[in-house]
XYZ file of C-alpha atoms in Angstrom:
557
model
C 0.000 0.000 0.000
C 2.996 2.350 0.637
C 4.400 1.419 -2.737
C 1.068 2.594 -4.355
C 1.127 5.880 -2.469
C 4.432 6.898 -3.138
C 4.197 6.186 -6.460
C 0.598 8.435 -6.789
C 2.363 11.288 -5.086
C 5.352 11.260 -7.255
C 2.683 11.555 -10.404
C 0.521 13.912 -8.691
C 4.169 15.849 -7.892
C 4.537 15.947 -11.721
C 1.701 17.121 -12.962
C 1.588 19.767 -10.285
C 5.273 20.704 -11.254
C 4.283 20.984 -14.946
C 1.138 22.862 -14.630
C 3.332 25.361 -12.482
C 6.355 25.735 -14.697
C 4.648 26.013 -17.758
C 2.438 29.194 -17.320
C -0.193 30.053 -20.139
C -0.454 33.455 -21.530
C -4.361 35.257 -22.555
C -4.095 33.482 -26.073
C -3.080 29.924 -25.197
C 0.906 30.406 -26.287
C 3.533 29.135 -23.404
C 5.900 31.658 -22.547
C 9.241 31.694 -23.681
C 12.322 32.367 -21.884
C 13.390 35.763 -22.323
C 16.686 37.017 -22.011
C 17.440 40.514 -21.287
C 18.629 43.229 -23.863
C 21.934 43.285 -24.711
C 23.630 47.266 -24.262
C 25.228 48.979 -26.605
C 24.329 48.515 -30.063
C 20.061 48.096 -29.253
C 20.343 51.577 -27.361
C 20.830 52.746 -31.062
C 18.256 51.906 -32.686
C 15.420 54.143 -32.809
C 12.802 53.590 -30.701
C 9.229 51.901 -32.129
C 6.220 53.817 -31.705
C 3.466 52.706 -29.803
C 1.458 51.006 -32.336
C 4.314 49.153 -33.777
C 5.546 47.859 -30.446
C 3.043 44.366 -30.714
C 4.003 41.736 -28.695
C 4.114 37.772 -29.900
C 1.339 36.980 -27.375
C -0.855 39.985 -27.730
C -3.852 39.748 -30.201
C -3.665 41.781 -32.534
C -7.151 44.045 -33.332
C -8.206 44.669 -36.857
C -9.044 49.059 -37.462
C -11.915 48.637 -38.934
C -13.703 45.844 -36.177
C -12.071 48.840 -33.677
C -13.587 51.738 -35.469
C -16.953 49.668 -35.564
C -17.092 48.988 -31.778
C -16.415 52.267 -30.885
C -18.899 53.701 -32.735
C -21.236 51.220 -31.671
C -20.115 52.341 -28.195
C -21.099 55.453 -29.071
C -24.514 55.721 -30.253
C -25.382 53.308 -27.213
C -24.333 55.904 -24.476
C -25.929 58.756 -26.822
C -29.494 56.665 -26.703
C -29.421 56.733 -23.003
C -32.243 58.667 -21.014
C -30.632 61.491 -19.231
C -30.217 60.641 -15.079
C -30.429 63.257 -12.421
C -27.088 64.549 -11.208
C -27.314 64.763 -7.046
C -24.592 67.325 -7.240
C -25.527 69.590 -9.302
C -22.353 72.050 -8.328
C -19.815 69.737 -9.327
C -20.801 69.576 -12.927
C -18.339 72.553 -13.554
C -18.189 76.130 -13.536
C -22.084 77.242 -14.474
C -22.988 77.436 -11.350
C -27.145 77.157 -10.269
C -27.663 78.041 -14.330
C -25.957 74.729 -15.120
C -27.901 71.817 -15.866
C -28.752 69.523 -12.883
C -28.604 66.185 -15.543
C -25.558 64.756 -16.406
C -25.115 64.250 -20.614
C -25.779 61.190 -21.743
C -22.595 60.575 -23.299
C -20.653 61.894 -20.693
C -19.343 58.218 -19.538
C -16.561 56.279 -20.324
C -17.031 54.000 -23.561
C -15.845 51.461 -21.634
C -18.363 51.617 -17.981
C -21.751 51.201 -18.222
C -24.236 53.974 -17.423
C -24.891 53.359 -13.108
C -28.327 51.380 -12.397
C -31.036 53.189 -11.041
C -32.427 50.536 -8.816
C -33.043 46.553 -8.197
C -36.134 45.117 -7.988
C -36.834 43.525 -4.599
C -35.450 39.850 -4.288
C -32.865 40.536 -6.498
C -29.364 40.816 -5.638
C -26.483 42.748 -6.757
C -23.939 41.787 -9.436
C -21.289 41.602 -6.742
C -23.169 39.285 -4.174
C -21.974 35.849 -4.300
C -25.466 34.115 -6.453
C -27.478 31.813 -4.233
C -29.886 29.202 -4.579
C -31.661 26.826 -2.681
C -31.308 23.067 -3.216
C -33.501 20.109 -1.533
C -32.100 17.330 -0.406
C -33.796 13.985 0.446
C -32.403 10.761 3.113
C -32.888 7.741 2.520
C -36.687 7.739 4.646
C -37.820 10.750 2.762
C -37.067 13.197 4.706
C -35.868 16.550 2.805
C -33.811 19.707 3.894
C -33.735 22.684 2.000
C -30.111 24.333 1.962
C -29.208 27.581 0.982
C -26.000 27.076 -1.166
C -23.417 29.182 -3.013
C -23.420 29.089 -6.967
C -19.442 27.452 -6.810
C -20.594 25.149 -3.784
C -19.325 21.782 -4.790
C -20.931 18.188 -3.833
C -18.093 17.711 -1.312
C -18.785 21.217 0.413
C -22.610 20.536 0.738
C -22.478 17.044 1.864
C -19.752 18.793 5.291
C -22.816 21.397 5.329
C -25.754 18.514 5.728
C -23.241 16.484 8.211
C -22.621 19.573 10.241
C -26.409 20.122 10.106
C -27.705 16.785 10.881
C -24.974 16.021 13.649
C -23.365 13.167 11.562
C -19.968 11.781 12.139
C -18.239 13.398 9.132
C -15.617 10.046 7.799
C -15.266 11.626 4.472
C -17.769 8.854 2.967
C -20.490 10.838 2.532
C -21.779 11.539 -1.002
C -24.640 13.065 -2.878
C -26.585 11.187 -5.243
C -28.369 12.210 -8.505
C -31.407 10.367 -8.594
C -33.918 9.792 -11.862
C -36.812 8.141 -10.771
C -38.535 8.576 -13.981
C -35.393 7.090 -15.918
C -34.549 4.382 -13.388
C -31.044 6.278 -12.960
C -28.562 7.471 -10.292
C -24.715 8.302 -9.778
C -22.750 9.364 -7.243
C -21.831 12.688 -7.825
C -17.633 13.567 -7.159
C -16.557 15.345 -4.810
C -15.559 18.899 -7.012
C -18.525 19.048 -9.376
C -20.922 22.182 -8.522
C -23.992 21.490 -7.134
C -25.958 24.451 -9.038
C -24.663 23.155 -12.854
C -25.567 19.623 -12.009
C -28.995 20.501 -11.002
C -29.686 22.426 -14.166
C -29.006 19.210 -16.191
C -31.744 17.290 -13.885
C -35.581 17.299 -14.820
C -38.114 18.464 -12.316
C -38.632 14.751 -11.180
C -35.178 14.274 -10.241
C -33.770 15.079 -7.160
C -30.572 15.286 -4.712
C -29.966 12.116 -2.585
C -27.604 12.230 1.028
C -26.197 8.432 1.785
C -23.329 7.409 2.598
C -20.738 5.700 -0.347
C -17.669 3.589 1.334
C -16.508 2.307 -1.902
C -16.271 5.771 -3.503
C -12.135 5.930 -3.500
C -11.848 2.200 -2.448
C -10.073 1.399 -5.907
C -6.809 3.342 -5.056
C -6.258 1.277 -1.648
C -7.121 -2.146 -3.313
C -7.541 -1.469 -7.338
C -6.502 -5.146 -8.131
C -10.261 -6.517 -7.195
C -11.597 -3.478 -9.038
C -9.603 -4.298 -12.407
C -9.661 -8.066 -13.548
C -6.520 -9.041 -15.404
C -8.117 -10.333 -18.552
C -10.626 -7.058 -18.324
C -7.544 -4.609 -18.850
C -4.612 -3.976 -21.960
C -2.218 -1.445 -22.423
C -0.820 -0.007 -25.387
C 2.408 0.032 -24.041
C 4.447 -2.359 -21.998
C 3.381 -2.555 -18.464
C 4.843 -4.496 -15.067
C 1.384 -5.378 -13.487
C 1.737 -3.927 -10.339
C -0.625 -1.914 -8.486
C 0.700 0.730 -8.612
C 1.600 0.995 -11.958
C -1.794 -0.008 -12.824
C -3.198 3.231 -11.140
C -0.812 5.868 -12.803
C -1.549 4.343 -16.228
C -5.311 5.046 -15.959
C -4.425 8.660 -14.451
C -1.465 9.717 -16.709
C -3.472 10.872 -19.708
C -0.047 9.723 -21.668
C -0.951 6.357 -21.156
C -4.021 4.569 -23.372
C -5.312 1.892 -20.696
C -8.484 -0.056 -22.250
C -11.473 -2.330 -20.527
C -12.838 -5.077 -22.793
C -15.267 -7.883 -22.312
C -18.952 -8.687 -23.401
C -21.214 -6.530 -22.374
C -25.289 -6.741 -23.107
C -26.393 -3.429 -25.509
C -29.896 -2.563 -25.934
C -30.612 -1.011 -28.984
C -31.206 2.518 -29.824
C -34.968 2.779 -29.464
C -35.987 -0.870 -29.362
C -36.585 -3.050 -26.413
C -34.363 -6.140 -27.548
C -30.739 -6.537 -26.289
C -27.606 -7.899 -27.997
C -24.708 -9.249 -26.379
C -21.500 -7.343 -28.307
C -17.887 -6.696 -27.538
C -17.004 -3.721 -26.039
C -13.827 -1.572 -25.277
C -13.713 1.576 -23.312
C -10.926 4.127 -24.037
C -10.216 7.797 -23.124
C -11.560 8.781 -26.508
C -15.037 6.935 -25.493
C -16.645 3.390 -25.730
C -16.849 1.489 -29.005
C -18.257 -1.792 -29.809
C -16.931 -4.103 -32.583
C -19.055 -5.289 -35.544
C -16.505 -8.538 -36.030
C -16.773 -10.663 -33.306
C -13.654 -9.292 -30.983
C -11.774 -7.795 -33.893
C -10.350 -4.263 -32.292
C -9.263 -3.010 -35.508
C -10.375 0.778 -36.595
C -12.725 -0.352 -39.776
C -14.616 -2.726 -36.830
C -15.021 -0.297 -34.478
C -18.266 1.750 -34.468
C -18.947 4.487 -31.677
C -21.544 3.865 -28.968
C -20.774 6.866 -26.245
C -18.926 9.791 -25.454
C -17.044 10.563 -22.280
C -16.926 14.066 -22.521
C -20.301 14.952 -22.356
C -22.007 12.363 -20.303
C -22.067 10.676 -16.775
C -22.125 6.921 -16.317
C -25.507 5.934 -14.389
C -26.547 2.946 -12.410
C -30.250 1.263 -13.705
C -31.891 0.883 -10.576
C -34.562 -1.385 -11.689
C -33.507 -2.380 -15.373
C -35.230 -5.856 -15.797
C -38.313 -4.186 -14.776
C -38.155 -0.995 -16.473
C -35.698 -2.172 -20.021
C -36.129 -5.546 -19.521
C -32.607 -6.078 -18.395
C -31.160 -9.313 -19.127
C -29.056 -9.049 -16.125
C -29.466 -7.035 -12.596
C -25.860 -5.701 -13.128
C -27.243 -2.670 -15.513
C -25.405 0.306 -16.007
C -26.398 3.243 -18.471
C -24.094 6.235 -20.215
C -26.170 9.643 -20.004
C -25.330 12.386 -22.214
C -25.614 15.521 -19.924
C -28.442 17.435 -22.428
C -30.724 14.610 -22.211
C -33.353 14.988 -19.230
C -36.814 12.907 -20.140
C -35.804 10.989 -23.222
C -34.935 6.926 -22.534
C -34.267 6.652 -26.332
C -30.820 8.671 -26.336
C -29.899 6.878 -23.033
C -26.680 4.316 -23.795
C -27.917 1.244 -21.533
C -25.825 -1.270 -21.013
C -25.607 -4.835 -18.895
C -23.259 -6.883 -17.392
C -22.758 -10.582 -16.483
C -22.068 -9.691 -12.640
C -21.409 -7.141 -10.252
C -17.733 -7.305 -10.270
C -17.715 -6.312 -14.300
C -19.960 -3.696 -13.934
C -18.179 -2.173 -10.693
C -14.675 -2.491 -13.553
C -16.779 -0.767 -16.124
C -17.993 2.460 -14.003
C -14.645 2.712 -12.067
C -12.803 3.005 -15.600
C -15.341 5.138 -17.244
C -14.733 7.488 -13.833
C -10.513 7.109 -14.084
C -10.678 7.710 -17.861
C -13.047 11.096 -17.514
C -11.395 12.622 -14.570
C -7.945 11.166 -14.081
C -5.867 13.030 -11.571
C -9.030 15.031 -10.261
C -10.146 12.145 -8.543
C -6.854 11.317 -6.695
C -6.963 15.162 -5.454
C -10.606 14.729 -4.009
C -9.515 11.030 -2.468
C -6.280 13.341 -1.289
C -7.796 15.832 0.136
C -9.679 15.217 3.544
C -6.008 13.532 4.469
C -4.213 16.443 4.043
C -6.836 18.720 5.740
C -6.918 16.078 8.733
C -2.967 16.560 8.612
C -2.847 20.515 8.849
C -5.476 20.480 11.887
C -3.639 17.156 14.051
C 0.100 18.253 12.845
C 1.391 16.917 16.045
C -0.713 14.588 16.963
C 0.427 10.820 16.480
C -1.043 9.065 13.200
C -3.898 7.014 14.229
C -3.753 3.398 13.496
C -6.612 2.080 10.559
C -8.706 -0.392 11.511
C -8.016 -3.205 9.554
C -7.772 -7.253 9.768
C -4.001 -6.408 9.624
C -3.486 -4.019 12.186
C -5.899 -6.314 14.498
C -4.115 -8.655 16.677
C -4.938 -10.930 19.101
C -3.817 -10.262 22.941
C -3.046 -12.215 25.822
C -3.214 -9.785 29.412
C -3.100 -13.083 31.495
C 0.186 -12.474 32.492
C 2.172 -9.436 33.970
C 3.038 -7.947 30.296
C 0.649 -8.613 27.157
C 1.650 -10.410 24.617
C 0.945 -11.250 20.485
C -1.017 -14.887 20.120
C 0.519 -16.112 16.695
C -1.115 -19.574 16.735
C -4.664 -19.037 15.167
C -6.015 -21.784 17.468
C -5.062 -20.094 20.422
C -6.557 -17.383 19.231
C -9.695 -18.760 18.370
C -10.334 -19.911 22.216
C -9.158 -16.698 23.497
C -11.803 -15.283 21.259
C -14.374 -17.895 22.898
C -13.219 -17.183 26.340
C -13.955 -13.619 25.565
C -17.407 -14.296 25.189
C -17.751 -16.276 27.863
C -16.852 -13.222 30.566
C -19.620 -11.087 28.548
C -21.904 -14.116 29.500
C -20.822 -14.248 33.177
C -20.714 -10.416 33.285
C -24.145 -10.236 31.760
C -25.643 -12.681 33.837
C -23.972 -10.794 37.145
C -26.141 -8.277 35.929
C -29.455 -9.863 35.832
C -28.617 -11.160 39.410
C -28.689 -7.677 40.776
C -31.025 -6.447 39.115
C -34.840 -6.045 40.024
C -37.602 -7.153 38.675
C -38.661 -3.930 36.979
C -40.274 -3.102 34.001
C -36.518 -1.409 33.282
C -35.338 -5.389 34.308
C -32.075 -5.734 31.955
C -33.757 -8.934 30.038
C -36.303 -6.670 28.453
C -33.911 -4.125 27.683
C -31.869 -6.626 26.176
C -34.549 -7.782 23.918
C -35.148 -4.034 22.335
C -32.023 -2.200 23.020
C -30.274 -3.423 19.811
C -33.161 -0.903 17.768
C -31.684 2.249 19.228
C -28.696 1.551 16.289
C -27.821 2.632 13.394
C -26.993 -0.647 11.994
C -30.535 -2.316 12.589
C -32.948 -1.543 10.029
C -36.042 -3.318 11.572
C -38.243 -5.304 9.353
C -36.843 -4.468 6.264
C -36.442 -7.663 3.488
C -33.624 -9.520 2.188
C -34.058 -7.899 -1.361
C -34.202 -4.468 0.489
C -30.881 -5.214 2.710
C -28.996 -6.442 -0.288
C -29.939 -3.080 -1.874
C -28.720 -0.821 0.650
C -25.559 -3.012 1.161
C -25.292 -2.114 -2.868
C -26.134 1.523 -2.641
C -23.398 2.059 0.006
C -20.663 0.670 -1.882
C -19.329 -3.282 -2.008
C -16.455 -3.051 0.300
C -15.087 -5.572 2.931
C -16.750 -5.549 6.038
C -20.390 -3.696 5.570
C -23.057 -4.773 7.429
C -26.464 -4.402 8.723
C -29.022 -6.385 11.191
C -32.621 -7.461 10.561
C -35.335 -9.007 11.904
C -35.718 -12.153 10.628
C -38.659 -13.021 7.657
C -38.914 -16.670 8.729
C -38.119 -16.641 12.148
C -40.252 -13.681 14.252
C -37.393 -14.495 17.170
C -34.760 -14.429 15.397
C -32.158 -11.973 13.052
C -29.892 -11.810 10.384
C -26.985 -10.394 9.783
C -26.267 -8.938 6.297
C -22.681 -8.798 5.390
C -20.372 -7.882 2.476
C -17.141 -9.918 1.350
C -15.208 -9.572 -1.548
C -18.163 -7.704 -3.485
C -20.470 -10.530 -2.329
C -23.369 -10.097 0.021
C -23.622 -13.233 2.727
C -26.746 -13.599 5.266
C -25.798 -15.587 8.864
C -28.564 -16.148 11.394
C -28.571 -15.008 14.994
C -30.525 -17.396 17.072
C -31.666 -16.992 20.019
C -30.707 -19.135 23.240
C -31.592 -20.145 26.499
C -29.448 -20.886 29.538
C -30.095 -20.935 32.945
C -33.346 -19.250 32.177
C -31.646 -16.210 30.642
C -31.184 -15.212 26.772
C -28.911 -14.811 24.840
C -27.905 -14.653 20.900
C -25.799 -16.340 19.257
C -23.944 -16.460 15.382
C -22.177 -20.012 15.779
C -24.244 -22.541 17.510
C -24.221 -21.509 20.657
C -20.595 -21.621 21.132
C -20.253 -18.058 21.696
C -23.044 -16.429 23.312
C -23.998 -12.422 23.936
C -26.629 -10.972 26.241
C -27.661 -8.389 23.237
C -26.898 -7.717 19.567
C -24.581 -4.516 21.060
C -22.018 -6.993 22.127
C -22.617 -9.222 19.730
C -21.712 -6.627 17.145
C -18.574 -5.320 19.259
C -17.374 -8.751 19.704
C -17.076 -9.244 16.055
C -16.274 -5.696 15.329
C -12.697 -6.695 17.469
C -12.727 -10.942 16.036
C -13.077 -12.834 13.592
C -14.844 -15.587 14.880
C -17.014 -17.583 12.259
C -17.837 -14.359 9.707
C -15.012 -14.489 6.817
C -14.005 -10.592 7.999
C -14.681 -8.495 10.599
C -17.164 -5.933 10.905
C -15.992 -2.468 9.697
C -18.724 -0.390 8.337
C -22.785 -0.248 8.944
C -24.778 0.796 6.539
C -26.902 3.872 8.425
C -29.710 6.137 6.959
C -29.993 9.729 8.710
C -33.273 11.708 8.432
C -32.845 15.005 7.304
């Protein structure tokens, strides 16, 4: 992971170095390095007069266009209504004879005449332009915001998080939604807020969630890229790194093949065709998987257009697949028949296909936004140690039996230390419910409800649903959620998310010594609630294939 940093850094380095040492003058020349005037035999020369003296990188005005515009500058000021002068005695020398108006083409040809007024609710040219924007959470809840005309997505989703008392982890997003089209994106991080909206229909509308997996391909991009998914023009080593810097060097030509499912332009049937995405857009070939120019016909542009996920695109297109994604040119609003959609054979191609078509658009901009909220979490904690991430690597197991702690290396000693370590939650628990009364408050009945106060249960939601947000909040190791169980009114299930693969494990309830508990392995380890439960595995392993890292949470506006 370190190589892959330094490596990004020394490529962000250059293009910052390049953009810097290269400056760009009005009409798009580079400067050139000038060297100073030689004395002596210049200084004789006569001098050039003024109109002579052009330089290289000035434009150069025709007479005539100049003559034009400033008589057209002319008889514009000498149409203007005459305006009261409030000083009437500074308008020269003819005292209270003089005329209290000033001439109407007494301006400069260059100002404009002053305005005599605003009408109310309109603001001055030099007040920053507002506008207000409505947002809408996941449970329908809205906020309208008051936002700046440069505010960009990453600047209003820090306003809603500082607004709605969120914990701010930098994987916040905001969401274009179509309902009408059966579209949304995830918007980046430096696109304005105000020129996206103006591309939206009236039906569509601004979605807070949160999006883990949004800059997850420059930590881990070799489960984002299949090998026999990517070529290169040019020679390449295979590394991660130098996978990353030749999708962001805009030197490079990286390309994504495969099959992909295209419906056709205004028809509802769907042909299975192969496809190649470059910088210069995304082409299908006519020949089988011939890649040669005569073969090659244009389906989408990148400039122009957003890629889109289909929400529900066997319903709505008649999908052959779930994994639908769609290419939306940025003037089309209502109309499904200019829309490029597209399907995959699973979710790990169509998670290769969006990542690229984001790399290839953007390139370096999306390294700055991943770059950013580090270095702003560096210049506010410069001397404050680096915080460890939690990871299955940085997770070890412990042993405080003795006098010191040490490292457990053998897994099956750490296994039963895990096991003992549910085993004192059990006794503590059930120390507890010794001492406690028999109350309505008594700590089995909080037990049995105090797992809804979180922001990882979701209630009675079903498995399609939980699958869906897991989805919606990106595919990334560790992501979970709890449910109440559809077949089992006692009982819950814990949705989780491993290797870009959603997995569903039971938690049964238990009872010993007239006490209950939960349990996720048999009743091997047990838990008084689902809040250790969830901490227990948040810390080990235990039967899960990872850890749990990240909950899926909606906030209500």
């Amino acid at each position: 992971m370190s190589d892959i940093s330094e490596s990004m850094e020394s490529l962000y380095s250059a293009c910052n170095m390049q953009s810097d040492t290269v400056p760009l003058l009005q009409n798009g020349q580079h400067t050139r390095s000038s060297q100073p005037p030689a004395p002596g035999p210049r200084s004789a020369q006569p001098q050039a007069s003024p109109r002579q003296r052009v330089q290289r990188s000035q434009p150069v005005h025709i007479l005539a266009v100049r003559r034009l515009q400033e008589e057209d500058q002319q008889f514009r000021t000498s149409s203007l209504p005459a305006i009261p002068n409030p000083f009437p005695e500074l308008c020269g020398s003819g005292g209270a004879g003089s005329s209290p108006t000033l001439p109407p083409g007494s301006y400069p040809p260059n100002q404009p005449p002053p305005k005599q007024g605003l009408p109310r609710g309109c603001r001055r040219d030099t007040e920053p332009l507002r506008k207000d924007v409505k947002v809408f959470s996941e449970d329908g809840t809205s906020k309208v915001v008051e936002i700046l005309a440069d505010m960009t997505a990453r600047d209003l989703c820090q306003l809603l998080v500082y607004k709605s008392h969120c914990v701010d982890d930098n994987s916040w997003t905001l969401v274009e939604h179509h309902p009408h089209l059966g579209l949304e994106r995830c918007l980046e991080d430096h696109e304005l807020v105000v020129q996206v909206e103006g591309t939206m229909a009236s039906e569509s509308k601004f979605l807070f969630r949160k999006n883990y997996a949004k800059y997850e391909f420059f930590k881990n991009p070799v489960n984002f890229f299949p090998e026999q998914m990517v070529t290169w023009c040019q020679q390449s080593n295979g590394s991660q790194s130098q996978l990353l810097q030749n999708f962001l060097n805009s030197s490079s030509c990286p390309e994504i093949q495969g099959f992909l499912h295209v419906k056709e332009m205004g028809r509802k049937s769907w042909k299975k065709l192969y496809v190649c995405l470059r910088r210069s857009g995304l082409y299908c070939s006519t020949k089988g998987t011939s890649k040669e120019p005569r073969h090659l016909q244009l389906l989408a542009d990148l400039e122009d257009s957003n890629i889109f996920t289909l929400i529900s695109g066997k319903k709505q297109y008649s999908a052959p697949t779930d994994h639908g994604l769609c290419i939306k040119p940025n003037k089309v609003r209502n109309e499904a028949k200019e829309l490029r959609l597209l399907c995959a054979e699973d979710e790990q191609g169509r998670i290769c296909w969006m990542t690229a078509f984001r790399l290839l658009k953007y390139g370096m901009l999306l390294y700055q936004n991943y770059r950013i909220p580090q270095q702003r979490k560096a210049l506010l904690s410069p001397f404050s140690t680096p915080v460890r991430s939690v990871s299955e690597n940085s997770l070890v197991a412990m042993d405080f039996s003795g006098q010191t702690g040490r490292v457990i290396d053998n897994p099956a000693e750490a296994q039963s230390a895990a096991l003992e370590e549910g085993h004192a939650w059990r006794k503590r628990s059930m120390r507890m419910n010794m001492l406690g009364s028999q109350s309505p408050l008594h700590p089995t009945s909080i037990n049995a409800v105090i797992h809804r106060t979180q922001h990882w249960f979701h209630g009675r939601i079903s498995r399609e649903e939980s699958h869906r947000i897991i989805k919606q909040q990106g595919l990334v190791d560790g992501l979970f959620l709890l449910r109440d169980s559809q077949s089992n009114p006692k009982a819950f299930v814990l949705t989780l998310c491993h290797h870009q693969k959603i997995k569903n494990f039971q938690i049964l309830p238990c009872e010993d010594d007239g006490q209950t508990f939960f349990t996720l392995d048999d009743g091997n380890t047990k838990f008084s609630d689902l809040i250790q439960l969830v901490d227990f595995y948040q810390l080990n392993k235990g039967v899960l294939p990872c850890k749990l890292k990240h909950h899926c949470i909606r906030v209500a506006l």
